[in-house]
Each structure stands twice: as structure tokens, then as C-alpha cells.
Amino acid sequence: ADANVDALSICTQTDTHVELALAAIAAGKHVLIEKPVAVTLIEVERVAAAAKGAKTRDGKALVCMPGLCMRFWPGWPFVRECVRDGRFGKVKSATFHRLGTPPRWSNEFYLDAARSGGALVDLHIHDADFIRWCFGDPESVSSVGSTNHLTTVYKYANGPGHVVAEGGWGHSPGFGFRMRYVISFEGATVDFDLARTPTVLVHRDGKSEAAEIQAKSAYQLQMEHFVGCIARPGEVEQRARMGDAAGVARLLERERESLEKGGRA
């Protein structure tokens, strides 16, 4: 292992992540792993197990962080804070849309579901993770469609009565990319639209106002956070952990089961 290297960022094709991550951890290197960490839950759990309690070469706690970037995307942590602190009351409804065209720029890698996981694992993971981050694990899920374009209804025993996410990359070339959430609280509705400036609006009392959000990109914020976790352990609380990667992988497998068998999972 190169003693001059302290940390690695793994952003290669998904089916190479596990081997590279395990090697980095074994070498005592901090590691940021692009989502999805792996295509299957079993593989994610292998990395999580290796990272648990791992140390760097100088005996410090090793930081292994999955790149769950919506936890850093400007306008997304904001609405989670609204959910958690109750400033607008309880959540009544939360809908998410993430739609695009087939990613053919990848030399067909993304279209090979065995290697990429398809849109379910590579694209829809963003909203599935964010839903878990806001509301926890659902009691059940009901999914329709396919692994390349699906809609999932998340049922909570003690949470919002309406949580739905649609994700897919099956639209025709020229459609572009759409990313949006609409979360309705008892006292306001907050909506994010990537295609609009400002991207986040708060609607209440007959008025719509732009929310104050970070100007930096999610990827810069995520990298700064990763470095902060390494440089200031104990001061910076790690926002995304391998347990989160395993949790969303488990949720996606429930959604896959619902797609394949029909009904709730």
C-alpha cells in the first residue's frame, strides 16, 4: 500500500466496487464508495462487515462512507430538516420523481442490469434512500413496472399516509432528466424541481417563497464532509454510513420482490 495515500474515492463501474473497497479497507485507507455500493445486499454487507471496526495503518478509525449524494444535494437536507423539526407540522404526502433516458453514453454498462442493477438500483436508489432518511423503513412496499421504470408506494404505520416514488430511464432521447419532490405538510407544501430556478419553493398562506439552500454542488459538499470525517473525527457526525447503504439495499430488494411477485413486500 502507498503510504502517501490516505483515502480513496471509488467511482468506477458498480460491479468493480466491492473488490476495490475491500482492498482499500485491507490497506487501511479511508474510502468513499459511489452509490450503489454493490448490486446486491449480500455484497453491500460484505463491505460493511469489512469496514466495521477497521483501522488505518496508524491505528485511527477508518472512515468508509457510501456516496448517498441526495443527503447533500442542495434543497434535500433542507426538507428533511422540515420533516424532523416539525416547523410546518406533520407530513401528509411525499412524492418523488426521477426520470430520464437510457444512459447509452456508458457503452451499454448501465443497460446491463446484472452489472449495474438497472434503474431500480442505480437511479431509484436516490429516492429510496432519501425516503428512509426522512421517514425510516416502511412497513411494506408495493411496486409496479419493471427494474428500468417503476413506481413504489411506501406504507408507514405511524408516518405519512401517502409516500410514492417513481424512477426510470426508459424515456425517449430528447426527454432529458427530471428530478422533483413535492412534500405536503399540515402547514405548507415544499417542492423541488431541478428544471426550475429557484429549485426549492415553500408554498404557504397563499404565497410561494424560495428556500435558502446551499450554493455548492452536492458532490463538493459530500467530498468536504468525507474529508471532515477523516480530519475531525468526533466533531463531524458522518451523514452516510455503511449501515445506510445496507438498509437501502435491503429496501430495494423488497421493491424487487414486489415487482416480481406482485403485491406488498
mmCIF file of C-alpha atoms in Angstrom:
data_model
loop_
_atom_site.group_PDB
_atom_site.id
_atom_site.type_symbol
_atom_site.label_atom_id
_atom_site.label_comp_id
_atom_site.label_asym_id
_atom_site.label_seq_id
_atom_site.Cartn_x
_atom_site.Cartn_y
_atom_site.Cartn_z
ATOM 1 C CA ALA A 1 0.000 0.000 0.000
ATOM 2 C CA ASP A 2 1.191 3.506 -0.835
ATOM 3 C CA ALA A 3 1.956 5.308 2.431
ATOM 4 C CA ASN A 4 1.350 8.648 0.695
ATOM 5 C CA VAL A 5 -2.303 7.773 0.043
ATOM 6 C CA ASP A 6 -4.702 8.344 2.941
ATOM 7 C CA ALA A 7 -8.067 7.974 1.217
ATOM 8 C CA LEU A 8 -9.692 6.702 -1.957
ATOM 9 C CA SER A 9 -12.846 7.608 -3.856
ATOM 10 C CA ILE A 10 -14.281 4.648 -5.757
ATOM 11 C CA CYS A 11 -16.385 5.826 -8.687
ATOM 12 C CA THR A 12 -15.792 3.001 -11.137
ATOM 13 C CA GLN A 13 -18.444 0.721 -12.626
ATOM 14 C CA THR A 14 -20.674 -0.781 -9.949
ATOM 15 C CA ASP A 15 -19.571 -4.385 -10.387
ATOM 16 C CA THR A 16 -15.984 -3.395 -9.505
ATOM 17 C CA HIS A 17 -16.823 -1.570 -6.266
ATOM 18 C CA VAL A 18 -16.657 -4.473 -3.830
ATOM 19 C CA GLU A 19 -13.223 -5.763 -4.826
ATOM 20 C CA LEU A 20 -11.754 -2.254 -4.776
ATOM 21 C CA ALA A 21 -13.399 -1.321 -1.471
ATOM 22 C CA LEU A 22 -12.234 -4.491 0.275
ATOM 23 C CA ALA A 23 -8.681 -3.905 -0.952
ATOM 24 C CA ALA A 24 -8.757 -0.289 0.247
ATOM 25 C CA ILE A 25 -10.050 -1.269 3.684
ATOM 26 C CA ALA A 26 -7.465 -4.057 3.986
ATOM 27 C CA ALA A 27 -4.769 -1.491 3.168
ATOM 28 C CA GLY A 28 -6.038 0.815 5.918
ATOM 29 C CA LYS A 29 -7.315 3.537 3.582
ATOM 30 C CA HIS A 30 -10.371 5.701 4.173
ATOM 31 C CA VAL A 31 -12.816 5.108 1.345
ATOM 32 C CA LEU A 32 -15.747 6.914 -0.269
ATOM 33 C CA ILE A 33 -17.775 4.494 -2.410
ATOM 34 C CA GLU A 34 -20.076 5.822 -5.111
ATOM 35 C CA LYS A 35 -23.620 4.544 -4.862
ATOM 36 C CA PRO A 36 -24.710 1.883 -5.261
ATOM 37 C CA VAL A 37 -22.008 0.235 -3.197
ATOM 38 C CA ALA A 38 -22.924 -3.018 -4.956
ATOM 39 C CA VAL A 39 -25.751 -4.562 -6.954
ATOM 40 C CA THR A 40 -26.906 -6.945 -4.198
ATOM 41 C CA LEU A 41 -27.476 -6.702 -0.459
ATOM 42 C CA ILE A 42 -25.076 -9.596 0.198
ATOM 43 C CA GLU A 43 -22.242 -7.707 -1.488
ATOM 44 C CA VAL A 44 -23.024 -4.481 0.379
ATOM 45 C CA GLU A 45 -22.977 -6.409 3.647
ATOM 46 C CA ARG A 46 -19.531 -7.839 2.781
ATOM 47 C CA VAL A 47 -18.123 -4.329 2.559
ATOM 48 C CA ALA A 48 -19.982 -3.221 5.692
ATOM 49 C CA ALA A 49 -18.576 -6.172 7.645
ATOM 50 C CA ALA A 50 -15.029 -5.435 6.487
ATOM 51 C CA ALA A 51 -15.365 -1.761 7.403
ATOM 52 C CA LYS A 52 -16.799 -2.383 10.870
ATOM 53 C CA GLY A 53 -14.128 -1.523 13.397
ATOM 54 C CA ALA A 54 -11.472 -1.166 10.684
ATOM 55 C CA LYS A 55 -8.393 0.934 11.427
ATOM 56 C CA THR A 56 -5.930 2.904 9.360
ATOM 57 C CA ARG A 57 -2.242 1.964 9.378
ATOM 58 C CA ASP A 58 -1.656 4.402 12.233
ATOM 59 C CA GLY A 59 -4.477 2.952 14.313
ATOM 60 C CA LYS A 60 -7.170 5.558 13.710
ATOM 61 C CA ALA A 61 -10.794 4.706 12.977
ATOM 62 C CA LEU A 62 -11.218 4.109 9.249
ATOM 63 C CA VAL A 63 -13.962 6.090 7.510
ATOM 64 C CA CYS A 64 -15.935 4.043 4.984
ATOM 65 C CA MET A 65 -18.686 6.190 3.511
ATOM 66 C CA PRO A 66 -21.235 5.372 0.800
ATOM 67 C CA GLY A 67 -21.861 8.181 -1.671
ATOM 68 C CA LEU A 68 -25.556 8.725 -0.965
ATOM 69 C CA CYS A 69 -25.495 12.159 -2.537
ATOM 70 C CA MET A 70 -29.118 13.245 -2.010
ATOM 71 C CA ARG A 71 -28.191 13.641 1.645
ATOM 72 C CA PHE A 72 -26.044 16.549 0.438
ATOM 73 C CA TRP A 73 -27.996 17.827 -2.569
ATOM 74 C CA PRO A 74 -28.992 21.469 -2.043
ATOM 75 C CA GLY A 75 -32.667 21.583 -1.107
ATOM 76 C CA TRP A 76 -32.877 17.987 0.088
ATOM 77 C CA PRO A 77 -31.332 18.234 3.572
ATOM 78 C CA PHE A 78 -33.495 21.358 3.956
ATOM 79 C CA VAL A 79 -36.761 19.475 3.520
ATOM 80 C CA ARG A 80 -35.553 16.672 5.782
ATOM 81 C CA GLU A 81 -34.965 19.284 8.479
ATOM 82 C CA CYS A 82 -38.549 20.446 7.918
ATOM 83 C CA VAL A 83 -39.730 16.861 8.383
ATOM 84 C CA ARG A 84 -37.656 16.290 11.501
ATOM 85 C CA ASP A 85 -38.239 19.568 13.346
ATOM 86 C CA GLY A 86 -41.957 19.822 12.563
ATOM 87 C CA ARG A 87 -41.817 23.507 11.610
ATOM 88 C CA PHE A 88 -44.699 23.007 9.147
ATOM 89 C CA GLY A 89 -46.484 20.277 11.092
ATOM 90 C CA LYS A 90 -46.743 16.619 10.170
ATOM 91 C CA VAL A 91 -46.169 15.311 6.652
ATOM 92 C CA LYS A 92 -49.365 14.382 4.819
ATOM 93 C CA SER A 93 -47.903 13.401 1.456
ATOM 94 C CA ALA A 94 -44.476 12.947 -0.138
ATOM 95 C CA THR A 95 -43.937 12.223 -3.830
ATOM 96 C CA PHE A 96 -40.673 11.831 -5.722
ATOM 97 C CA HIS A 97 -39.930 11.657 -9.458
ATOM 98 C CA ARG A 98 -36.574 10.812 -11.066
ATOM 99 C CA LEU A 99 -36.885 10.169 -14.786
ATOM 100 C CA GLY A 100 -34.520 10.115 -17.727
ATOM 101 C CA THR A 101 -33.421 8.438 -20.925
ATOM 102 C CA PRO A 102 -31.371 5.242 -21.315
ATOM 103 C CA PRO A 103 -27.756 6.074 -20.343
ATOM 104 C CA ARG A 104 -26.193 4.846 -23.575
ATOM 105 C CA TRP A 105 -23.122 7.036 -23.052
ATOM 106 C CA SER A 106 -21.852 4.290 -20.731
ATOM 107 C CA ASN A 107 -21.111 1.809 -23.552
ATOM 108 C CA GLU A 108 -24.219 -0.134 -22.501
ATOM 109 C CA PHE A 109 -22.904 -0.792 -18.962
ATOM 110 C CA TYR A 110 -25.933 0.732 -17.259
ATOM 111 C CA LEU A 111 -28.310 -1.202 -19.506
ATOM 112 C CA ASP A 112 -26.811 -4.492 -18.275
ATOM 113 C CA ALA A 113 -28.832 -4.940 -15.084
ATOM 114 C CA ALA A 114 -26.605 -7.786 -13.889
ATOM 115 C CA ARG A 115 -23.713 -5.314 -13.694
ATOM 116 C CA SER A 116 -25.464 -2.041 -12.802
ATOM 117 C CA GLY A 117 -28.667 -3.186 -11.109
ATOM 118 C CA GLY A 118 -30.746 -1.309 -13.668
ATOM 119 C CA ALA A 119 -32.651 1.861 -12.860
ATOM 120 C CA LEU A 120 -34.023 0.265 -9.686
ATOM 121 C CA VAL A 121 -30.587 0.003 -8.081
ATOM 122 C CA ASP A 122 -28.679 2.793 -9.816
ATOM 123 C CA LEU A 123 -31.259 5.589 -10.182
ATOM 124 C CA HIS A 124 -34.237 4.909 -7.930
ATOM 125 C CA ILE A 125 -31.842 4.245 -5.035
ATOM 126 C CA HIS A 126 -31.567 8.021 -4.530
ATOM 127 C CA ASP A 127 -35.219 8.439 -3.611
ATOM 128 C CA ALA A 128 -35.440 5.146 -1.723
ATOM 129 C CA ASP A 129 -32.514 6.235 0.446
ATOM 130 C CA PHE A 130 -33.921 9.716 0.987
ATOM 131 C CA ILE A 131 -37.296 8.284 1.991
ATOM 132 C CA ARG A 132 -35.563 6.057 4.565
ATOM 133 C CA TRP A 133 -33.532 9.039 5.787
ATOM 134 C CA CYS A 134 -36.682 11.098 6.319
ATOM 135 C CA PHE A 135 -39.226 8.529 7.466
ATOM 136 C CA GLY A 136 -37.370 5.324 8.343
ATOM 137 C CA ASP A 137 -38.061 1.876 6.941
ATOM 138 C CA PRO A 138 -41.608 1.390 5.658
ATOM 139 C CA GLU A 139 -43.915 -1.285 6.998
ATOM 140 C CA SER A 140 -44.447 -2.525 3.437
ATOM 141 C CA VAL A 141 -43.823 -1.565 -0.180
ATOM 142 C CA SER A 142 -45.899 -2.083 -3.310
ATOM 143 C CA SER A 143 -44.102 -1.649 -6.633
ATOM 144 C CA VAL A 144 -45.332 -1.774 -10.223
ATOM 145 C CA GLY A 145 -43.446 -1.565 -13.509
ATOM 146 C CA SER A 146 -40.009 -3.020 -14.158
ATOM 147 C CA THR A 147 -36.466 -2.651 -12.868
ATOM 148 C CA ASN A 148 -35.944 0.031 -15.517
ATOM 149 C CA HIS A 149 -39.070 2.076 -14.693
ATOM 150 C CA LEU A 150 -41.048 1.599 -11.529
ATOM 151 C CA THR A 151 -43.384 3.304 -9.115
ATOM 152 C CA THR A 152 -43.386 2.317 -5.452
ATOM 153 C CA VAL A 153 -45.888 3.098 -2.708
ATOM 154 C CA TYR A 154 -44.375 3.049 0.785
ATOM 155 C CA LYS A 155 -46.730 2.255 3.663
ATOM 156 C CA TYR A 156 -45.995 3.523 7.175
ATOM 157 C CA ALA A 157 -47.880 2.508 10.299
ATOM 158 C CA ASN A 158 -47.063 5.784 12.064
ATOM 159 C CA GLY A 159 -45.948 8.076 9.279
ATOM 160 C CA PRO A 160 -47.246 9.897 6.225
ATOM 161 C CA GLY A 161 -50.290 8.320 4.637
ATOM 162 C CA HIS A 162 -49.009 8.881 1.105
ATOM 163 C CA VAL A 163 -45.370 8.279 0.125
ATOM 164 C CA VAL A 164 -44.703 7.463 -3.539
ATOM 165 C CA ALA A 165 -41.566 7.409 -5.701
ATOM 166 C CA GLU A 166 -41.289 6.943 -9.460
ATOM 167 C CA GLY A 167 -37.945 6.283 -11.105
ATOM 168 C CA GLY A 168 -36.799 5.161 -14.514
ATOM 169 C CA TRP A 169 -34.650 5.780 -17.542
ATOM 170 C CA GLY A 170 -36.969 4.470 -20.244
ATOM 171 C CA HIS A 171 -37.953 7.747 -21.897
ATOM 172 C CA SER A 172 -37.140 8.671 -25.484
ATOM 173 C CA PRO A 173 -33.954 10.594 -26.365
ATOM 174 C CA GLY A 174 -34.549 14.321 -26.041
ATOM 175 C CA PHE A 175 -36.651 13.959 -22.891
ATOM 176 C CA GLY A 176 -33.713 14.947 -20.726
ATOM 177 C CA PHE A 177 -33.597 14.381 -16.983
ATOM 178 C CA ARG A 178 -36.298 15.280 -14.459
ATOM 179 C CA MET A 179 -35.857 15.286 -10.691
ATOM 180 C CA ARG A 180 -38.544 16.518 -8.352
ATOM 181 C CA TYR A 181 -40.119 16.114 -4.938
ATOM 182 C CA VAL A 182 -43.363 17.543 -3.558
ATOM 183 C CA ILE A 183 -43.837 17.195 0.194
ATOM 184 C CA SER A 184 -47.065 18.456 1.709
ATOM 185 C CA PHE A 185 -47.141 19.250 5.406
ATOM 186 C CA GLU A 186 -50.092 20.319 7.526
ATOM 187 C CA GLY A 187 -48.988 23.940 7.217
ATOM 188 C CA ALA A 188 -47.085 24.189 3.934
ATOM 189 C CA THR A 189 -46.005 22.423 0.754
ATOM 190 C CA VAL A 190 -42.320 22.275 -0.167
ATOM 191 C CA ASP A 191 -41.383 21.378 -3.718
ATOM 192 C CA PHE A 192 -38.091 20.880 -5.517
ATOM 193 C CA ASP A 193 -37.749 20.951 -9.300
ATOM 194 C CA LEU A 194 -34.319 20.601 -10.864
ATOM 195 C CA ALA A 195 -35.555 22.276 -14.047
ATOM 196 C CA ARG A 196 -36.580 25.460 -12.236
ATOM 197 C CA THR A 197 -34.806 28.401 -10.658
ATOM 198 C CA PRO A 198 -35.187 28.649 -7.726
ATOM 199 C CA THR A 199 -35.216 24.889 -7.316
ATOM 200 C CA VAL A 200 -36.948 24.875 -3.914
ATOM 201 C CA LEU A 201 -40.180 26.714 -3.175
ATOM 202 C CA VAL A 202 -42.164 26.824 0.054
ATOM 203 C CA HIS A 203 -45.890 27.393 -0.501
ATOM 204 C CA ARG A 204 -47.960 28.592 2.456
ATOM 205 C CA ASP A 205 -50.631 31.133 3.281
ATOM 206 C CA GLY A 206 -51.215 31.811 -0.407
ATOM 207 C CA LYS A 207 -47.589 32.755 -1.060
ATOM 208 C CA SER A 208 -44.627 30.953 -2.631
ATOM 209 C CA GLU A 209 -41.125 31.766 -1.413
ATOM 210 C CA ALA A 210 -37.705 30.441 -2.375
ATOM 211 C CA ALA A 211 -35.957 28.469 0.346
ATOM 212 C CA GLU A 212 -32.417 29.357 1.373
ATOM 213 C CA ILE A 213 -30.208 26.479 0.265
ATOM 214 C CA GLN A 214 -26.523 25.715 -0.266
ATOM 215 C CA ALA A 215 -24.897 27.206 -3.357
ATOM 216 C CA LYS A 216 -22.264 24.460 -3.597
ATOM 217 C CA SER A 217 -22.833 21.256 -5.560
ATOM 218 C CA ALA A 218 -23.850 18.089 -3.740
ATOM 219 C CA TYR A 219 -20.641 16.387 -4.821
ATOM 220 C CA GLN A 220 -18.459 19.140 -3.375
ATOM 221 C CA LEU A 221 -20.447 19.109 -0.141
ATOM 222 C CA GLN A 222 -20.217 15.326 0.035
ATOM 223 C CA MET A 223 -16.450 15.334 -0.512
ATOM 224 C CA GLU A 224 -15.938 18.106 2.052
ATOM 225 C CA HIS A 225 -17.977 16.080 4.530
ATOM 226 C CA PHE A 226 -15.938 12.926 3.839
ATOM 227 C CA VAL A 227 -12.681 14.812 4.381
ATOM 228 C CA GLY A 228 -14.132 16.385 7.524
ATOM 229 C CA CYS A 229 -15.000 12.955 8.924
ATOM 230 C CA ILE A 230 -11.360 11.935 8.419
ATOM 231 C CA ALA A 231 -9.720 15.148 9.639
ATOM 232 C CA ARG A 232 -12.054 15.928 12.548
ATOM 233 C CA PRO A 233 -13.329 12.656 13.997
ATOM 234 C CA GLY A 234 -15.709 13.270 16.846
ATOM 235 C CA GLU A 235 -16.544 16.755 15.575
ATOM 236 C CA VAL A 236 -18.178 15.797 12.278
ATOM 237 C CA GLU A 237 -21.032 13.298 12.507
ATOM 238 C CA GLN A 238 -20.864 11.010 9.479
ATOM 239 C CA ARG A 239 -24.043 11.605 7.487
ATOM 240 C CA ALA A 240 -23.975 8.402 5.431
ATOM 241 C CA ARG A 241 -22.708 5.107 6.806
ATOM 242 C CA MET A 242 -22.412 1.567 5.525
ATOM 243 C CA GLY A 243 -25.462 0.660 7.596
ATOM 244 C CA ASP A 244 -27.402 3.142 5.471
ATOM 245 C CA ALA A 245 -26.081 1.526 2.288
ATOM 246 C CA ALA A 246 -27.174 -1.887 3.556
ATOM 247 C CA GLY A 247 -30.538 -0.501 4.646
ATOM 248 C CA VAL A 248 -31.396 0.953 1.255
ATOM 249 C CA ALA A 249 -30.120 -2.190 -0.495
ATOM 250 C CA ARG A 250 -32.492 -4.211 1.690
ATOM 251 C CA LEU A 251 -35.355 -1.866 0.810
ATOM 252 C CA LEU A 252 -34.600 -2.151 -2.922
ATOM 253 C CA GLU A 253 -34.676 -5.941 -2.650
ATOM 254 C CA ARG A 254 -38.150 -5.672 -1.120
ATOM 255 C CA GLU A 255 -39.180 -3.489 -4.044
ATOM 256 C CA ARG A 256 -37.721 -6.023 -6.479
ATOM 257 C CA GLU A 257 -39.695 -8.775 -4.748
ATOM 258 C CA SER A 258 -42.885 -6.743 -5.091
ATOM 259 C CA LEU A 259 -42.186 -6.190 -8.804
ATOM 260 C CA GLU A 260 -41.578 -9.878 -9.420
ATOM 261 C CA LYS A 261 -44.357 -11.384 -7.301
ATOM 262 C CA GLY A 262 -46.916 -8.609 -7.218
ATOM 263 C CA GLY A 263 -48.468 -7.223 -4.055
ATOM 264 C CA ARG A 264 -46.768 -5.973 -0.931
ATOM 265 C CA ALA A 265 -43.321 -6.901 0.304
#
